[in-house]
Coordinates of C-alpha atoms and ligand atoms in Angstrom, one line a residue:
Chain A
X396 CA 4.7 -25.6 3.1
X397 CA 2.7 -22.6 4.5
X398 CA 4.7 -20.4 2.2
X399 CA 3.7 -22.5 -0.8
X400 CA 0.1 -22.6 0.3
X401 CA 0.0 -18.8 0.8
X402 CA 1.6 -18.2 -2.6
X403 CA -1.0 -20.4 -4.2
X404 CA -3.8 -18.5 -2.4
X405 CA -2.6 -15.2 -3.6
X406 CA -1.9 -16.4 -7.1
X407 CA -5.3 -18.1 -7.4
X408 CA -7.2 -14.9 -6.5
X409 CA -5.1 -12.9 -8.9
X410 CA -5.7 -15.3 -11.7
X411 CA -9.4 -15.4 -11.0
X412 CA -9.6 -11.6 -11.2
X413 CA -7.5 -11.6 -14.3
X414 CA -9.7 -14.1 -16.1
X415 CA -12.8 -12.1 -15.0
X416 CA -11.7 -9.3 -17.2
X417 CA -10.8 -10.7 -20.6
X418 CA -10.0 -7.4 -22.2
X419 CA -6.3 -8.0 -21.7
X420 CA -6.6 -11.2 -23.8
X421 CA -7.8 -9.1 -26.7
X422 CA -5.1 -6.5 -26.1
X423 CA -2.5 -9.2 -25.8
X424 CA -3.4 -10.5 -29.3
X425 CA -3.9 -7.2 -31.0
X426 CA -0.8 -5.4 -29.9
X427 CA 1.7 -7.9 -31.2
X428 CA -0.2 -8.1 -34.4
X429 CA 0.3 -4.4 -35.0
X430 CA 4.1 -4.9 -34.7
X431 CA 4.1 -8.1 -36.8
X432 CA 2.1 -6.5 -39.6
X433 CA 3.2 -2.9 -39.5
X434 CA 6.7 -2.8 -38.2
X435 CA 8.4 -6.2 -39.1
X436 CA 8.3 -5.5 -42.9
X437 CA 10.0 -2.2 -42.4
X438 CA 12.7 -3.7 -40.2
X439 CA 13.4 -6.4 -42.8
X440 CA 14.1 -3.8 -45.4
X441 CA 16.3 -1.8 -43.0
X442 CA 18.3 -4.9 -42.0
X443 CA 18.7 -5.9 -45.7
X444 CA 21.1 -3.0 -46.0
X445 CA 23.7 -5.3 -44.5
X446 CA 23.0 -8.0 -47.1
X447 CA 19.8 -9.7 -48.4
X448 CA 17.6 -11.4 -45.8
X449 CA 14.9 -13.9 -45.8
X450 CA 11.6 -13.5 -43.9
X451 CA 12.6 -16.3 -41.6
X452 CA 15.9 -14.5 -40.7
X453 CA 14.1 -11.2 -40.1
X454 CA 11.5 -12.8 -37.8
X455 CA 14.2 -14.6 -35.9
X456 CA 15.6 -11.2 -35.0
X457 CA 12.3 -9.4 -34.6
X458 CA 10.3 -11.8 -32.5
X459 CA 12.8 -12.1 -29.7
X460 CA 12.9 -8.3 -29.5
X461 CA 9.1 -8.2 -29.2
X462 CA 9.1 -10.8 -26.5
X463 CA 11.6 -8.8 -24.5
X464 CA 9.5 -5.7 -25.0
X465 CA 6.3 -7.3 -23.7
X466 CA 8.3 -8.6 -20.7
X467 CA 9.6 -5.1 -20.0
X468 CA 6.0 -3.8 -19.8
X469 CA 5.4 -6.0 -16.8
X470 CA 7.1 -3.3 -14.7
X471 CA 3.7 -1.5 -15.1
X472 CA 2.3 -4.0 -12.6
X473 CA 3.0 -1.2 -10.0
X474 CA -0.2 0.6 -11.1
X475 CA -2.3 -2.3 -10.1
X476 CA -0.8 -2.5 -6.7
X477 CA -1.5 1.2 -6.1
X478 CA -5.2 0.6 -6.8
X479 CA -5.1 -2.3 -4.3
X480 CA -3.4 -0.2 -1.8
X481 CA -6.0 2.5 -2.1
X482 CA -8.8 0.0 -1.8
X483 CA -7.3 -1.2 1.5
X484 CA -6.7 -4.7 0.2
X485 CA -3.0 -4.7 0.9
X486 CA -3.5 -3.6 4.4
X487 CA -6.1 -6.3 4.9
X488 CA -3.7 -8.9 3.7
X489 CA -1.0 -7.5 6.0
X490 CA -3.0 -8.0 9.2
X491 CA -3.2 -11.7 8.5
X492 CA -0.3 -14.0 9.2
X493 CA 0.0 -14.7 5.5
X494 CA 3.6 -14.8 4.2
X495 CA 4.8 -11.4 3.0
X496 CA 6.9 -13.1 0.2
X497 CA 3.7 -14.9 -0.9
X498 CA 1.9 -11.6 -1.2
X499 CA 4.5 -10.5 -3.7
X500 CA 5.2 -13.8 -5.4
X501 CA 1.6 -14.8 -5.9
X502 CA 1.0 -11.5 -7.8
X503 CA 4.3 -11.7 -9.8
X504 CA 3.6 -15.3 -10.8
X505 CA 0.2 -14.1 -12.2
X506 CA 2.2 -11.6 -14.3
X507 CA 4.5 -14.4 -15.5
X508 CA 1.6 -16.6 -16.5
X509 CA 0.0 -13.7 -18.3
X510 CA 3.3 -12.9 -20.1
X511 CA 3.9 -16.5 -21.1
X512 CA 0.5 -16.6 -22.6
X513 CA 1.3 -13.5 -24.7
X514 CA 4.8 -14.9 -25.6
X515 CA 3.4 -18.1 -26.9
X516 CA 0.8 -16.2 -28.9
X517 CA 3.4 -13.9 -30.4
X518 CA 5.5 -16.9 -31.4
X519 CA 2.5 -18.7 -33.0
X520 CA 1.4 -15.6 -34.8
X521 CA 4.8 -15.2 -36.3
X522 CA 4.9 -18.7 -37.7
X523 CA 2.7 -17.9 -40.7
X524 CA 5.1 -15.1 -41.5
X525 CA 7.9 -17.6 -41.8
X526 CA 9.3 -18.0 -38.3
X527 CA 10.8 -21.4 -37.4
X528 CA 12.1 -22.3 -34.0
X529 CA 12.7 -25.6 -32.1
X530 CA 10.4 -26.3 -29.2
X531 CA 13.3 -26.8 -26.7
X532 CA 14.9 -23.5 -27.8
X533 CA 11.6 -21.7 -27.4
X534 CA 11.0 -23.1 -23.9
X535 CA 14.5 -21.9 -22.8
X536 CA 13.7 -18.5 -24.3
X537 CA 10.4 -18.4 -22.3
X538 CA 12.4 -19.2 -19.2
X539 CA 14.5 -16.2 -19.8
X540 CA 11.6 -13.8 -20.4
X541 CA 9.8 -15.4 -17.5
X542 CA 12.7 -14.5 -15.2
X543 CA 12.7 -11.0 -16.7
X544 CA 9.0 -10.7 -15.9
X545 CA 9.5 -11.8 -12.3
X546 CA 12.3 -9.3 -11.9
X547 CA 10.4 -6.4 -13.5
X548 CA 7.0 -7.0 -12.0
X549 CA 8.3 -7.4 -8.5
X550 CA 10.3 -4.2 -9.0
X551 CA 7.1 -2.5 -10.2
X552 CA 5.3 -3.6 -7.1
X553 CA 8.0 -2.3 -4.9
X554 CA 7.9 1.0 -6.7
X555 CA 4.1 1.2 -6.5
X556 CA 4.2 0.5 -2.8
X557 CA 6.9 3.1 -2.2
X558 CA 5.6 5.9 -4.4
X559 CA 1.9 5.2 -3.6
X560 CA 0.7 7.4 -6.4
X561 CA 0.1 6.9 -10.1
X562 CA 1.1 10.5 -10.8
X563 CA 4.6 9.8 -9.4
X564 CA 4.8 6.4 -10.9
X565 CA 4.0 7.1 -14.5
X566 CA 6.8 9.6 -15.3
X567 CA 9.3 7.6 -13.3
X568 CA 8.6 4.4 -15.2
X569 CA 8.5 6.1 -18.6
X570 CA 11.9 7.7 -18.0
X571 CA 13.5 4.5 -16.9
X572 CA 11.9 2.1 -19.3
X573 CA 12.5 4.1 -22.5
X574 CA 16.3 4.1 -22.4
X575 CA 16.3 0.5 -21.2
X576 CA 14.2 -0.5 -24.2
X577 CA 16.4 1.5 -26.7
X578 CA 19.6 0.1 -25.1
X579 CA 18.3 -3.5 -25.3
X580 CA 18.4 -3.5 -29.1
X581 CA 14.8 -4.6 -29.2
X582 CA 13.9 -3.2 -32.6
X583 CA 17.3 -3.1 -34.3
X584 CA 20.2 -5.3 -33.0
X585 CA 22.9 -3.3 -31.5
X586 CA 25.5 -4.8 -33.9
X587 CA 24.8 -1.7 -36.0
X588 CA 25.5 0.7 -33.1
X589 CA 28.6 2.9 -32.8
X590 CA 31.1 1.6 -30.3
X591 CA 30.3 4.0 -27.5
X592 CA 26.6 3.1 -27.7
X593 CA 27.5 -0.6 -27.4
X594 CA 29.6 0.1 -24.3
X595 CA 26.6 1.9 -22.7
X596 CA 24.3 -0.9 -23.7
X597 CA 26.5 -3.5 -22.0
X598 CA 25.5 -2.3 -18.6
X599 CA 21.9 -2.9 -19.5
X600 CA 21.0 -6.4 -18.2
X601 CA 18.1 -6.5 -20.7
X602 CA 20.5 -6.2 -23.6
X603 CA 22.0 -9.5 -22.5
X604 CA 18.5 -11.0 -22.2
X605 CA 17.7 -9.9 -25.7
X606 CA 20.9 -11.4 -27.0
X607 CA 20.2 -14.6 -25.2
X608 CA 16.7 -14.9 -26.6
X609 CA 17.9 -14.1 -30.1
X610 CA 20.6 -16.8 -29.9
X611 CA 17.9 -19.3 -28.9
X612 CA 15.5 -18.2 -31.7
X613 CA 18.5 -18.5 -34.1
X614 CA 18.8 -22.2 -33.0
X615 CA 22.1 -21.8 -31.0
X616 CA 21.3 -22.8 -27.4
X617 CA 25.0 -23.4 -26.9
X618 CA 25.8 -19.7 -27.6
X619 CA 27.5 -17.8 -24.8
X620 CA 24.7 -15.2 -24.8
X621 CA 22.3 -17.8 -23.4
X622 CA 24.2 -18.7 -20.2
X623 CA 25.3 -15.1 -19.8
X624 CA 21.6 -13.9 -19.8
X625 CA 20.7 -16.6 -17.3
X626 CA 23.7 -15.7 -15.1
X627 CA 22.8 -12.0 -15.1
X628 CA 19.0 -12.3 -14.7
X629 CA 18.9 -14.9 -11.9
X630 CA 20.7 -13.0 -9.2
X631 CA 18.9 -9.8 -10.1
X632 CA 15.6 -11.5 -9.9
X633 CA 16.4 -13.0 -6.5
X634 CA 17.5 -9.5 -5.3
X635 CA 14.3 -7.9 -6.6
X636 CA 12.1 -10.5 -5.0
X637 CA 13.9 -9.9 -1.7
X638 CA 13.7 -6.2 -1.7
X639 CA 10.1 -6.1 -3.0
X640 CA 8.8 -8.5 -0.4
X641 CA 10.3 -6.3 2.3
X642 CA 8.2 -3.4 1.0
X643 CA 5.1 -5.7 1.4
X644 CA 6.2 -6.2 5.0
X645 CA 6.9 -2.5 5.7
X646 CA 4.5 -0.6 3.5
X647 CA 2.9 2.3 5.3
X648 CA -0.7 2.9 4.4
Chain B
X1164 CA -6.5 -7.4 30.7
X1165 CA -6.7 -8.4 27.1
X1166 CA -4.9 -5.3 25.8
X1167 CA -2.3 -3.5 27.8
X1168 CA -0.1 -0.8 26.3
X1169 CA 2.5 1.4 27.9
X1170 CA 4.1 4.5 26.5
X1171 CA 3.1 3.7 22.9
X1172 CA 4.6 6.4 20.6
X1173 CA 4.7 7.2 16.9
X1174 CA 5.8 10.2 14.9
X1175 CA 5.7 10.7 11.2
X1176 CA 8.0 12.8 9.1
X1177 CA 6.2 14.6 6.4
X1178 CA 7.5 16.9 3.8
X1179 CA 5.8 20.2 3.1
X1180 CA 7.6 22.0 0.3
X1181 CA 11.2 22.1 1.4
X1182 CA 10.8 21.6 5.0
X1183 CA 10.4 18.3 6.7
X1184 CA 8.1 18.4 9.6
X1185 CA 7.7 15.9 12.3
X1186 CA 4.2 15.1 13.4
X1187 CA 3.9 13.4 16.7
X1188 CA 0.8 11.4 16.0
X1189 CA 0.8 9.3 19.2
X1190 CA 2.6 10.6 22.3
X1191 CA 2.7 7.9 24.9
X1192 CA -0.5 6.0 25.2
X1193 CA -1.1 3.8 28.2
X1194 CA -4.2 1.7 28.0
X1195 CA -5.8 -1.4 29.5
X1196 CA -8.8 -3.1 28.0
X1197 CA -10.7 -5.8 29.8
X1198 CA -11.7 -9.0 28.1
X1199 CA -15.3 -8.9 26.7
X1200 CA -15.8 -5.2 26.7
X1201 CA -16.6 -2.7 24.0
X1202 CA -13.8 -0.2 24.4
X1203 CA -14.1 3.1 22.6
X1204 CA -11.5 5.6 21.4
X1205 CA -13.1 9.0 21.1
X1206 CA -11.3 12.0 19.6
X1207 CA -11.3 14.6 16.9
X1208 CA -9.8 14.3 13.5
X1209 CA -6.0 13.8 13.7
X1210 CA -6.0 12.8 17.3
X1211 CA -4.0 9.7 16.6
X1212 CA -6.7 7.1 16.9
X1213 CA -6.0 5.3 13.6
X1214 CA -2.2 5.5 14.2
X1215 CA -2.7 3.8 17.6
X1216 CA -4.9 1.1 16.1
X1217 CA -2.5 0.4 13.2
X1218 CA 0.3 0.0 15.7
X1219 CA -1.7 -2.5 17.8
X1220 CA -2.7 -4.4 14.6
X1221 CA 1.0 -4.8 13.7
X1222 CA 0.7 -2.6 10.6
X1223 CA 2.9 0.1 11.9
X1224 CA 6.0 -0.2 14.0
X1225 CA 5.9 1.9 17.2
X1226 CA 8.8 4.3 17.8
X1227 CA 8.6 3.4 21.5
X1228 CA 6.5 1.7 24.1
X1229 CA 5.2 -1.8 24.6
X1230 CA 1.9 -3.6 24.2
X1231 CA 0.6 -7.0 25.0
X1232 CA -2.5 -8.1 23.1
X1233 CA -4.4 -11.3 23.9
X1234 CA -1.3 -12.6 25.6
X1235 CA 1.1 -11.9 22.8
X1236 CA 3.8 -9.3 22.8
X1237 CA 3.4 -6.8 20.0
X1238 CA 7.1 -6.4 19.3
X1239 CA 8.4 -9.9 20.0
X1240 CA 5.7 -12.0 18.4
X1241 CA 3.7 -9.9 15.8
X1242 CA 2.8 -13.1 14.0
X1243 CA 1.0 -14.4 17.1
X1244 CA -0.7 -11.0 17.6
X1245 CA -2.0 -11.2 14.0
X1246 CA -3.5 -14.7 14.6
X1247 CA -5.4 -13.4 17.6
X1248 CA -6.8 -10.2 16.4
X1249 CA -9.1 -8.9 13.6
X1250 CA -8.7 -5.4 12.2
X1251 CA -11.2 -3.3 10.2
X1252 CA -9.6 -0.3 8.6
X1253 CA -11.2 3.1 8.5
X1254 CA -11.2 3.3 4.8
X1255 CA -12.6 -0.1 4.0
X1256 CA -10.9 -3.1 2.5
X1257 CA -13.0 -4.7 -0.2
X1258 CA -12.1 -5.1 -3.9
X1259 CA -14.6 -3.8 -6.4
X1260 CA -14.4 -6.8 -8.7
X1261 CA -14.6 -9.5 -6.1
X1262 CA -17.8 -10.8 -4.5
X1263 CA -18.4 -10.6 -0.8
X1264 CA -18.3 -14.3 -0.5
X1265 CA -15.0 -14.6 -2.4
X1266 CA -13.4 -12.0 -0.1
X1267 CA -14.6 -13.7 3.0
X1268 CA -13.4 -17.2 1.9
X1269 CA -10.0 -16.0 0.8
X1270 CA -9.5 -13.9 3.9
X1271 CA -10.3 -16.8 6.1
X1272 CA -7.9 -19.0 4.2
X1273 CA -5.1 -16.5 4.8
X1274 CA -5.4 -17.4 8.4
X1275 CA -4.6 -21.0 7.6
X1276 CA -8.2 -22.1 7.7
X1277 CA -9.1 -25.0 5.3
X1278 CA -11.2 -24.4 2.3
X1279 CA -14.3 -26.2 3.5
X1280 CA -14.2 -24.5 6.9
X1281 CA -13.6 -21.1 5.2
X1282 CA -16.7 -21.6 3.1
X1283 CA -18.7 -22.6 6.1
X1284 CA -17.6 -19.6 8.1
X1285 CA -18.2 -17.2 5.1
X1286 CA -21.8 -18.4 4.9
X1287 CA -22.3 -18.1 8.6
X1288 CA -20.8 -14.5 8.6
X1289 CA -23.0 -13.5 5.6
X1290 CA -26.0 -14.7 7.6
X1291 CA -25.0 -12.9 10.8
X1292 CA -24.5 -9.6 9.0
X1293 CA -27.6 -10.0 6.8
X1294 CA -25.6 -10.1 3.7
X1295 CA -26.7 -13.4 2.3
X1296 CA -28.8 -11.8 -0.4
X1297 CA -25.8 -9.9 -1.9
X1298 CA -23.1 -12.5 -1.2
X1299 CA -22.4 -13.3 -4.8
X1300 CA -22.6 -9.8 -6.2
X1301 CA -19.5 -7.8 -6.9
X1302 CA -18.5 -5.5 -4.1
X1303 CA -18.8 -2.4 -6.3
X1304 CA -22.5 -2.9 -6.5
X1305 CA -22.9 -2.8 -2.7
X1306 CA -24.3 0.2 -0.7
X1307 CA -22.1 1.9 1.8
X1308 CA -23.7 0.1 4.7
X1309 CA -23.5 -3.3 3.0
X1310 CA -19.9 -2.7 2.2
X1311 CA -19.1 -1.7 5.7
X1312 CA -20.8 -4.9 7.0
X1313 CA -18.6 -7.0 4.7
X1314 CA -15.6 -5.2 6.2
X1315 CA -16.6 -6.1 9.7
X1316 CA -17.4 -9.7 8.6
X1317 CA -13.9 -9.9 7.2
X1318 CA -12.5 -8.7 10.4
X1319 CA -14.0 -11.5 12.5
X1320 CA -14.1 -14.4 10.0
X1321 CA -11.3 -16.2 11.9
X1322 CA -13.0 -15.7 15.3
X1323 CA -10.3 -13.5 16.8
X1324 CA -10.1 -12.7 20.5
X1325 CA -10.0 -9.0 19.9
X1326 CA -11.3 -7.0 17.0
X1327 CA -10.3 -3.5 16.2
X1328 CA -12.9 -1.4 14.3
X1329 CA -11.7 1.9 13.0
X1330 CA -14.7 4.2 12.7
X1331 CA -17.2 1.4 11.9
X1332 CA -20.1 3.8 11.4
X1333 CA -18.6 6.9 9.7
X1334 CA -20.4 7.7 6.5
X1335 CA -23.5 5.6 7.3
X1336 CA -27.0 7.1 7.5
X1337 CA -28.6 7.2 10.9
X1338 CA -30.5 4.0 10.3
X1339 CA -27.5 2.0 9.2
X1340 CA -25.6 3.4 12.1
X1341 CA -28.2 2.1 14.6
X1342 CA -28.0 -1.2 12.8
X1343 CA -24.3 -1.3 13.1
X1344 CA -24.4 -0.7 16.8
X1345 CA -26.5 -3.9 17.0
X1346 CA -23.8 -5.7 15.0
X1347 CA -21.1 -4.5 17.3
X1348 CA -23.0 -5.7 20.4
X1349 CA -23.4 -9.0 18.7
X1350 CA -19.6 -9.3 18.5
X1351 CA -19.4 -8.8 22.2
X1352 CA -22.1 -11.5 22.7
X1353 CA -20.0 -13.8 20.6
X1354 CA -17.2 -13.4 23.2
X1355 CA -15.0 -10.9 21.4
X1356 CA -13.4 -7.9 22.9
X1357 CA -14.2 -4.9 20.7
X1358 CA -11.9 -1.9 20.4
X1359 CA -13.4 0.8 18.2
X1360 CA -12.8 4.4 17.4
X1361 CA -15.4 7.1 16.8
X1362 CA -15.8 10.8 16.8
X1363 CA -19.5 10.5 17.4
X1364 CA -20.4 11.5 21.0
X1365 CA -23.7 9.6 21.0
X1366 CA -22.0 6.5 19.7
X1367 CA -19.3 6.5 22.4
X1368 CA -22.0 7.1 25.0
X1369 CA -24.5 4.5 23.8
X1370 CA -22.2 1.7 22.6
X1371 CA -19.1 1.7 24.7
X1372 CA -18.6 0.0 28.1
X1373 CA -15.5 2.1 28.6
X1374 CA -13.8 4.7 26.6
X1375 CA -10.7 6.8 26.3
X1376 CA -10.8 10.3 25.1
X1377 CA -7.8 11.2 22.9
X1378 CA -6.5 14.5 21.8
X1379 CA -3.3 15.4 20.1
X1380 CA -1.8 12.0 20.5
X1381 CA -2.6 11.6 24.2
X1382 CA -5.3 10.2 26.3
X1383 CA -6.9 12.9 28.3
X1384 CA -9.5 10.9 30.1
X1385 CA -10.5 7.3 30.5
X1386 CA -13.5 5.5 32.2
X1387 CA -17.1 4.5 31.6
X1388 CA -19.2 7.1 29.9
X1389 CA -21.1 7.7 33.1
X1390 CA -18.0 8.0 35.3
X1391 CA -16.4 10.3 32.9
X1392 CA -19.3 12.7 32.9
X1393 CA -19.6 12.4 36.7
X1394 CA -16.0 12.9 37.4
X1395 CA -15.6 16.0 35.5
X1396 CA -18.6 18.1 36.4
X1397 CA -21.3 16.1 37.9
X1398 CA -24.7 17.5 36.9
X1399 CA -25.8 21.1 36.4
X1400 CA -28.8 22.5 38.1
X1401 CA -29.8 25.8 36.5
X1402 CA -32.2 28.1 38.2
X1403 CA -34.0 31.0 36.5
X1404 CA -34.5 33.8 39.1
X1405 CA -34.9 37.6 39.3
X1406 CA -32.4 38.1 42.1
X1407 CA -29.6 36.0 40.7
X1408 CA -26.8 37.6 42.8
X1409 CA -28.7 37.1 46.0
X1410 CA -29.5 33.6 45.2
X1411 CA -25.9 32.8 44.3
X1412 CA -24.7 33.9 47.7
X1413 CA -27.0 31.3 49.3
X1414 CA -25.0 28.4 47.8
X1415 CA -21.5 29.7 48.5
X1416 CA -21.1 27.4 51.4
X1417 CA -23.4 24.6 50.5
X1418 CA -21.2 21.4 50.6
X1419 CA -23.1 19.6 47.9
X1420 CA -22.4 22.4 45.4
X1421 CA -19.0 22.2 43.7
X1422 CA -19.1 25.4 41.8
X1423 CA -21.5 28.3 41.3
X1424 CA -21.8 30.3 38.1
X1425 CA -24.1 33.1 37.3
X1426 CA -25.4 34.6 34.1
X1427 CA -27.8 37.4 33.7
X1428 CA -31.0 35.6 34.5
X1429 CA -29.8 32.2 35.7
X1430 CA -27.8 30.5 38.3
X1431 CA -25.8 27.4 37.4
X1432 CA -25.0 25.0 40.2
X1433 CA -22.5 22.2 39.6
X1434 CA -23.5 19.3 41.8
X1435 CA -22.5 15.7 42.1
X1436 CA -26.0 14.3 41.6
X1437 CA -28.6 16.5 40.2
X1438 CA -31.6 14.5 41.2
X1439 CA -30.8 14.5 44.9
X1440 CA -29.7 18.2 44.9
X1441 CA -32.8 19.7 43.5
X1442 CA -34.9 19.3 46.7
X1443 CA -32.1 21.0 48.7
X1444 CA -31.8 23.8 46.2
X1445 CA -35.6 24.4 46.3
X1446 CA -35.7 24.4 50.1
X1447 CA -32.8 26.8 50.4
X1448 CA -34.3 29.3 48.0
X1449 CA -37.8 29.0 49.6
X1450 CA -36.4 29.6 53.1
X1451 CA -34.8 32.9 52.0
X1452 CA -37.9 33.9 50.0
X1453 CA -36.2 33.9 46.6
X1454 CA -38.8 33.4 44.0
X1455 CA -37.9 31.3 41.0
X1456 CA -39.2 31.2 37.4
X1457 CA -37.9 27.8 36.5
X1458 CA -35.4 25.1 37.4
X1459 CA -33.7 22.7 35.1
X1460 CA -31.5 19.7 35.4
X1461 CA -28.8 19.3 32.8
X1462 CA -26.7 16.1 32.6
X1463 CA -23.3 16.8 31.1
X1464 CA -22.5 15.2 27.7
X1465 CA -19.2 13.7 26.7
X1466 CA -18.7 17.0 24.9
X1467 CA -18.6 18.7 28.2
X1468 CA -16.0 16.2 29.3
X1469 CA -13.9 17.0 26.3
X1470 CA -14.4 20.7 26.8
X1471 CA -13.2 20.4 30.4
X1472 CA -10.2 18.4 29.5
X1473 CA -9.0 20.2 26.4
X1474 CA -10.6 23.6 26.5
X1475 CA -12.2 23.0 23.2
X1476 CA -15.5 21.5 22.1
X1477 CA -15.3 18.2 20.2
X1478 CA -18.0 19.5 17.8
X1479 CA -15.8 22.4 16.8
X1480 CA -12.5 20.6 16.4
Ligands
ATP1739 N1 1.5 7.9 7.1 C1 1.5 9.2 7.7 N2 2.4 10.1 7.3 C2 2.5 11.3 7.9 N3 1.6 11.7 8.8 C3 0.6 10.8 9.2 C4 0.6 9.5 8.7 N4 -0.5 8.9 9.2 C5 -1.0 9.8 10.1 N5 -0.3 11.0 10.1 C6 -0.6 12.1 10.9 O1 -0.7 11.7 12.3 C7 -1.8 12.4 12.9 C8 -2.8 11.4 13.5 O2 -3.5 10.7 12.5 P1 -4.5 9.6 12.7 O3 -4.9 9.1 11.4 O4 -4.0 8.6 13.7 O5 -5.7 10.4 13.3 P2 -7.2 9.9 13.7 O6 -7.4 10.2 15.1 O7 -7.4 8.6 13.2 O8 -8.1 11.0 12.8 P3 -9.5 10.7 12.0 O9 -10.6 10.9 13.0 O10 -9.5 11.8 11.1 O11 -9.4 9.4 11.4 C9 -2.4 13.3 11.9 O12 -1.9 14.6 12.1 C10 -2.0 12.8 10.6 O13 -1.8 13.8 9.6
MG1740 MG1 -8.7 7.7 11.9

């Protein structure tokens, strides 16, 4: 009960601050538009090498990739927490009896809400381009990327609280996120990859997430990829929340 | 005693290039603070004041030692300690994009206070600290003094028994500092025990009922400002005279003089109580026919105390 109330308090404040600064809404709209307009046509041509392809087929492959990409960026949440750390806000929160898990979860849930907003937007923007997807499938896909966001944003917070400097954080995130993105088959499905690359990609949990979301957008909720993605993301998310809330409890300065 | 600590210790490992160095920030602090007093922690930069406070506020786990704060054991029931104390960090704690009122309401609610009560308390605190005018402006638009007052208001919004203020006046102009002293005294009037740190001598002297002087992670002296000054040196009577050496001999065996020092033209007599010593000094000199050019009473400052205990001046360190 107290935990839920605490989480709500933290979440509420974070949402309030987010809405106060509507720049991100504009960014959230413009960025996906770039990809839809400037990159999707190119990808369609490239994929057509394997056989002719309709717009709808192309967007069913492309949009899930973009959703996963946007979710991956939630790891950059760590930059925000460094600013809060520096302002003394985290320390002020930590002297109160507020739940340490709530300090994390309230923030991560804000990131999830923000991401889901973007995800719905991306999906809707792709409809005029020919995308068709069942509502139930889309909701399940949002659940998957919501989990991903929870996992990545809480990891980002743990990193931020541990590294405590943007200068250490930026190169670290870039080096980790780049290969994860490439190995998730976000832009081109890994079906075209040589075998060794497929093997490497198989250890990337986000490759499984991408496959799951693609299966859902292809209208196959029964596909193995869907439950596999859930089975991989759920324990990882729980683990990340656990570890990260401990950094909120321990964080030094 | 509302705060009692014993043997509180903390060291940090920090890396400088390849070497890891251990900094012993706090090396065994024993303290007791009585309910309702303003207790001060005076010490130079790096003395370990903030580290001690952060340990007492449950933000940092001590390496050793124990503490009981407002009846709760620091190690066994940190949650209970948190409920009973307020803490105002040295570096401030407000968020640029929030308003003072929002910060206050949210902070109160984090202590489990209901929304209506939190709003009432926020309004009250804003009045107490003369912030009502700026309450709904974003914190980034506040002046340093206003921002500091919000910090303090945040620290006491839940009516704690003890409030820790880490350098409440550093960075404020003289007028705001004087103002802040008034606020701190108000907290005591409201029934709180105030534990503050400072490296201003005048602040420790004027504001604190009792204080501890800290240096290199240890407490080197503790007491009321008056006692501390008395205990170390008493007062100094300095006499300007021609025949300094002859005059000095006269006081070698005087029992009210603790120590005699001479410089070229003056004689310094360390005495327990300057006011009552001066007539004796004058009579003695007069009886031996030593003519004097001037006599001066100098009351020692806390800096003299620091100097006596550490061999350094606080102003220099
Ligand atoms: N997180 C930390 N990591 C490493 N060293 C630390 C850390 N925090 C404090 N120290 C070191 O511990 C010592 C005591 O620091 P502390 O901040 O307690 O001093 P202080 O008395 O508050 O000084 P000031 O008046 O400058 O605020 C210093 O040498 C400082 O460098
Ligand atoms: Mg300090």
